[in-house]
């Protein structure tokens, strides 16, 4: 199972140097994927969770592509109705080409009603617009002479059944966000049922989970996957791998803006996860040699 990291691309304390250090830390630790989020207008409802400044994902990832070499680059998630689908198709294709085929396009319908109003996009039609725009983007990419890109994987976000149906119909993967391990296990079963009902193959499972290390174990049914001691975090990763996830994305921002000012704490936790992963891979390879 590959592991990615969601990098905070917003808030006081975020600047080009911090973003560059994040990218180089993630790549240096051997992680597979770096992702950023998406907002265009930092309206009051957005600012409550993701305050300015906000670094737009396509320009940010294009710049980070130039300071990295191996790590894949993605969005978690791009709000599809905010941009004309041909503009999104063009920017995604160019970024994928310029980065050497490293783009992963995580997409969603959006939630910030005031931001929709500021952009002149009808909030009530966001689901239908997302479906139409995703189809238009895929159609555009069929023109290989113009868009000149390889396959761009689309991970469809949305924890609801509607999001799962969209992932089955229009995505390469389902990308649920910040669930408990129990809820994620139940949802993986629902995804398979929905795919079967639609007569389509189930998309890959690519969840984004929290990353918050604590000194003492966190207990209770509402514990998000990825929250707790490093032993709990790594055990969650093992369980998610057993669910069949091909990639899991770790999200180190848990609502405290101080975390943005002091990324070193998150980097220490990521280093511990990377060390655990190296140990697990080495143990697996050893068992294969014995066989």
Short mmCIF file of N, CA and C in Angstrom, two decimals, residues 87-169:
data_model
loop_
_atom_site.label_atom_id
_atom_site.label_comp_id
_atom_site.label_asym_id
_atom_site.label_seq_id
_atom_site.Cartn_x
_atom_site.Cartn_y
_atom_site.Cartn_z
N UNK A 87 -11.18 24.23 -18.88
CA UNK A 87 -10.05 24.85 -18.19
C UNK A 87 -9.39 23.83 -17.26
N UNK A 88 -10.19 23.10 -16.48
CA UNK A 88 -9.63 22.09 -15.59
C UNK A 88 -8.91 21.01 -16.39
N UNK A 89 -9.52 20.57 -17.48
CA UNK A 89 -8.89 19.54 -18.31
C UNK A 89 -7.55 20.02 -18.83
N UNK A 90 -7.49 21.28 -19.27
CA UNK A 90 -6.25 21.84 -19.81
C UNK A 90 -5.18 21.93 -18.72
N UNK A 91 -5.53 22.50 -17.57
CA UNK A 91 -4.54 22.67 -16.50
C UNK A 91 -4.04 21.31 -16.00
N UNK A 92 -4.97 20.37 -15.83
CA UNK A 92 -4.57 19.05 -15.36
C UNK A 92 -3.66 18.35 -16.36
N UNK A 93 -4.01 18.43 -17.64
CA UNK A 93 -3.19 17.78 -18.67
C UNK A 93 -1.80 18.40 -18.74
N UNK A 94 -1.74 19.74 -18.68
CA UNK A 94 -0.44 20.41 -18.72
C UNK A 94 0.41 20.05 -17.51
N UNK A 95 -0.20 20.06 -16.32
CA UNK A 95 0.55 19.72 -15.11
C UNK A 95 1.02 18.27 -15.16
N UNK A 96 0.17 17.38 -15.62
CA UNK A 96 0.57 15.98 -15.71
C UNK A 96 1.75 15.81 -16.66
N UNK A 97 1.70 16.50 -17.79
CA UNK A 97 2.77 16.42 -18.77
C UNK A 97 4.07 17.03 -18.23
N UNK A 98 3.97 18.21 -17.65
CA UNK A 98 5.16 18.91 -17.17
C UNK A 98 5.82 18.20 -15.98
N UNK A 99 5.03 17.46 -15.23
CA UNK A 99 5.58 16.76 -14.06
C UNK A 99 6.03 15.34 -14.37
N UNK A 100 5.93 14.93 -15.62
CA UNK A 100 6.32 13.58 -15.98
C UNK A 100 5.29 12.53 -15.62
N UNK A 101 4.00 12.91 -15.71
CA UNK A 101 2.93 11.94 -15.45
C UNK A 101 2.69 11.67 -13.99
N UNK A 102 2.90 12.66 -13.13
CA UNK A 102 2.79 12.43 -11.68
C UNK A 102 1.48 12.89 -11.06
N UNK A 103 0.52 13.37 -11.85
CA UNK A 103 -0.68 13.97 -11.28
C UNK A 103 -1.73 12.93 -10.89
N UNK A 104 -2.33 13.14 -9.72
CA UNK A 104 -3.52 12.42 -9.26
C UNK A 104 -4.59 13.48 -9.01
N UNK A 105 -5.74 13.37 -9.67
CA UNK A 105 -6.78 14.38 -9.56
C UNK A 105 -7.88 13.88 -8.63
N UNK A 106 -7.77 14.27 -7.36
CA UNK A 106 -8.86 14.01 -6.43
C UNK A 106 -9.90 15.10 -6.59
N UNK A 107 -11.18 14.72 -6.66
CA UNK A 107 -12.24 15.68 -6.96
C UNK A 107 -13.39 15.54 -5.98
N UNK A 108 -14.16 16.64 -5.86
CA UNK A 108 -15.33 16.63 -5.01
C UNK A 108 -16.34 17.65 -5.48
N UNK A 109 -17.53 17.64 -4.86
CA UNK A 109 -18.61 18.55 -5.27
C UNK A 109 -18.56 19.87 -4.52
N UNK A 110 -17.90 19.92 -3.35
CA UNK A 110 -17.83 21.16 -2.57
C UNK A 110 -18.90 21.27 -1.51
N UNK A 111 -18.67 22.17 -0.56
CA UNK A 111 -19.59 22.31 0.57
C UNK A 111 -19.82 23.76 1.00
N UNK A 112 -18.94 24.69 0.57
CA UNK A 112 -18.97 26.06 1.09
C UNK A 112 -19.97 26.90 0.30
N UNK A 113 -21.17 27.04 0.84
CA UNK A 113 -22.26 27.72 0.13
C UNK A 113 -21.89 29.16 -0.24
N UNK A 114 -21.23 29.88 0.67
CA UNK A 114 -20.88 31.27 0.38
C UNK A 114 -19.84 31.36 -0.74
N UNK A 115 -18.95 30.41 -0.81
CA UNK A 115 -17.96 30.40 -1.88
C UNK A 115 -18.64 30.16 -3.23
N UNK A 116 -19.60 29.25 -3.27
CA UNK A 116 -20.36 29.04 -4.49
C UNK A 116 -21.04 30.34 -4.93
N UNK A 117 -21.63 31.05 -3.97
CA UNK A 117 -22.30 32.31 -4.30
C UNK A 117 -21.31 33.33 -4.84
N UNK A 118 -20.13 33.42 -4.22
CA UNK A 118 -19.13 34.37 -4.68
C UNK A 118 -18.67 34.08 -6.10
N UNK A 119 -18.65 32.81 -6.47
CA UNK A 119 -18.20 32.41 -7.80
C UNK A 119 -19.33 32.35 -8.82
N UNK A 120 -20.56 32.59 -8.37
CA UNK A 120 -21.70 32.56 -9.28
C UNK A 120 -22.06 31.18 -9.76
N UNK A 121 -21.79 30.17 -8.93
CA UNK A 121 -22.09 28.77 -9.28
C UNK A 121 -23.26 28.31 -8.42
N UNK A 122 -24.31 27.74 -9.01
CA UNK A 122 -25.49 27.31 -8.23
C UNK A 122 -25.16 26.16 -7.29
N UNK A 123 -25.30 26.42 -6.00
CA UNK A 123 -24.95 25.43 -4.98
C UNK A 123 -25.80 24.17 -5.11
N UNK A 124 -27.09 24.35 -5.40
CA UNK A 124 -28.00 23.20 -5.44
C UNK A 124 -27.72 22.28 -6.62
N UNK A 125 -26.97 22.75 -7.63
CA UNK A 125 -26.70 21.93 -8.81
C UNK A 125 -25.27 21.37 -8.80
N UNK A 126 -24.59 21.47 -7.67
CA UNK A 126 -23.18 21.11 -7.65
C UNK A 126 -22.94 19.64 -7.99
N UNK A 127 -23.84 18.76 -7.57
CA UNK A 127 -23.67 17.34 -7.88
C UNK A 127 -23.81 17.07 -9.37
N UNK A 128 -24.87 17.60 -9.99
CA UNK A 128 -25.09 17.39 -11.41
C UNK A 128 -23.98 18.04 -12.23
N UNK A 129 -23.53 19.24 -11.81
CA UNK A 129 -22.43 19.90 -12.52
C UNK A 129 -21.16 19.07 -12.44
N UNK A 130 -20.88 18.51 -11.28
CA UNK A 130 -19.69 17.68 -11.13
C UNK A 130 -19.72 16.50 -12.08
N UNK A 131 -20.86 15.83 -12.17
CA UNK A 131 -20.98 14.69 -13.08
C UNK A 131 -20.74 15.11 -14.52
N UNK A 132 -21.40 16.20 -14.93
CA UNK A 132 -21.27 16.67 -16.31
C UNK A 132 -19.83 17.09 -16.61
N UNK A 133 -19.20 17.79 -15.66
CA UNK A 133 -17.85 18.29 -15.89
C UNK A 133 -16.83 17.16 -15.96
N UNK A 134 -17.00 16.14 -15.12
CA UNK A 134 -16.07 15.01 -15.17
C UNK A 134 -16.16 14.31 -16.52
N UNK A 135 -17.36 14.15 -17.03
CA UNK A 135 -17.51 13.53 -18.35
C UNK A 135 -16.85 14.40 -19.43
N UNK A 136 -17.04 15.71 -19.33
CA UNK A 136 -16.45 16.61 -20.32
C UNK A 136 -14.93 16.57 -20.27
N UNK A 137 -14.37 16.47 -19.08
CA UNK A 137 -12.91 16.40 -18.94
C UNK A 137 -12.37 15.13 -19.56
N UNK A 138 -13.02 14.02 -19.30
CA UNK A 138 -12.55 12.75 -19.87
C UNK A 138 -12.68 12.78 -21.40
N UNK A 139 -13.75 13.38 -21.90
CA UNK A 139 -13.91 13.49 -23.35
C UNK A 139 -12.79 14.34 -23.94
N UNK A 140 -12.45 15.44 -23.27
CA UNK A 140 -11.40 16.33 -23.78
C UNK A 140 -10.06 15.60 -23.86
N UNK A 141 -9.76 14.80 -22.86
CA UNK A 141 -8.47 14.11 -22.83
C UNK A 141 -8.34 13.06 -23.92
N UNK A 142 -9.45 12.70 -24.56
CA UNK A 142 -9.37 11.75 -25.66
C UNK A 142 -8.63 12.33 -26.85
N UNK A 143 -8.58 13.67 -26.94
CA UNK A 143 -7.86 14.33 -28.02
C UNK A 143 -6.38 14.38 -27.65
N UNK A 144 -5.68 13.31 -27.90
CA UNK A 144 -4.29 13.19 -27.47
C UNK A 144 -3.38 14.18 -28.17
N UNK A 145 -3.70 14.57 -29.40
CA UNK A 145 -2.86 15.52 -30.11
C UNK A 145 -2.89 16.89 -29.43
N UNK A 146 -4.02 17.25 -28.86
CA UNK A 146 -4.15 18.55 -28.22
C UNK A 146 -3.69 18.51 -26.77
N UNK A 147 -4.23 17.58 -25.99
CA UNK A 147 -3.95 17.59 -24.55
C UNK A 147 -2.64 16.89 -24.21
N UNK A 148 -2.18 15.98 -25.04
CA UNK A 148 -0.83 15.44 -24.92
C UNK A 148 -0.51 14.96 -23.51
N UNK A 149 -1.37 14.11 -22.97
CA UNK A 149 -1.14 13.61 -21.62
C UNK A 149 -1.47 12.13 -21.54
N UNK A 150 -0.84 11.44 -20.62
CA UNK A 150 -1.23 10.07 -20.35
C UNK A 150 -2.46 10.05 -19.47
N UNK A 151 -2.80 8.88 -19.00
CA UNK A 151 -3.97 8.73 -18.15
C UNK A 151 -3.79 9.51 -16.85
N UNK A 152 -4.80 10.27 -16.47
CA UNK A 152 -4.80 11.00 -15.20
C UNK A 152 -5.82 10.32 -14.29
N UNK A 153 -5.39 9.68 -13.22
CA UNK A 153 -6.36 9.01 -12.34
C UNK A 153 -7.25 10.02 -11.63
N UNK A 154 -8.54 9.73 -11.59
CA UNK A 154 -9.52 10.57 -10.91
C UNK A 154 -10.00 9.84 -9.67
N UNK A 155 -9.74 10.43 -8.51
CA UNK A 155 -10.23 9.90 -7.24
C UNK A 155 -11.43 10.74 -6.83
N UNK A 156 -12.57 10.12 -6.68
CA UNK A 156 -13.80 10.84 -6.37
C UNK A 156 -14.03 10.83 -4.86
N UNK A 157 -14.08 12.03 -4.27
CA UNK A 157 -14.34 12.16 -2.85
C UNK A 157 -15.84 12.16 -2.56
N UNK A 158 -16.15 12.23 -1.27
CA UNK A 158 -17.55 12.22 -0.85
C UNK A 158 -17.84 10.97 -0.05
N UNK A 159 -18.14 11.15 1.24
CA UNK A 159 -18.35 10.00 2.12
C UNK A 159 -19.75 9.39 2.01
N UNK A 160 -20.65 10.09 1.34
CA UNK A 160 -22.03 9.63 1.25
C UNK A 160 -22.20 8.56 0.18
N UNK A 161 -23.38 7.94 0.16
CA UNK A 161 -23.68 6.98 -0.90
C UNK A 161 -23.65 7.65 -2.27
N UNK A 162 -24.06 8.93 -2.34
CA UNK A 162 -24.00 9.66 -3.61
C UNK A 162 -22.57 9.77 -4.09
N UNK A 163 -21.64 10.04 -3.16
CA UNK A 163 -20.24 10.11 -3.53
C UNK A 163 -19.72 8.77 -4.01
N UNK A 164 -20.16 7.69 -3.36
CA UNK A 164 -19.74 6.36 -3.80
C UNK A 164 -20.26 6.04 -5.19
N UNK A 165 -21.53 6.38 -5.44
CA UNK A 165 -22.09 6.12 -6.78
C UNK A 165 -21.33 6.91 -7.84
N UNK A 166 -20.97 8.15 -7.51
CA UNK A 166 -20.20 8.95 -8.46
C UNK A 166 -18.84 8.31 -8.71
N UNK A 167 -18.21 7.80 -7.66
CA UNK A 167 -16.91 7.14 -7.82
C UNK A 167 -17.03 5.90 -8.70
N UNK A 168 -18.09 5.14 -8.52
CA UNK A 168 -18.29 3.92 -9.32
C UNK A 168 -18.51 4.29 -10.79
N UNK A 169 -19.32 5.32 -11.04
CA UNK A 169 -19.69 5.65 -12.42
C UNK A 169 -18.61 6.44 -13.15
#
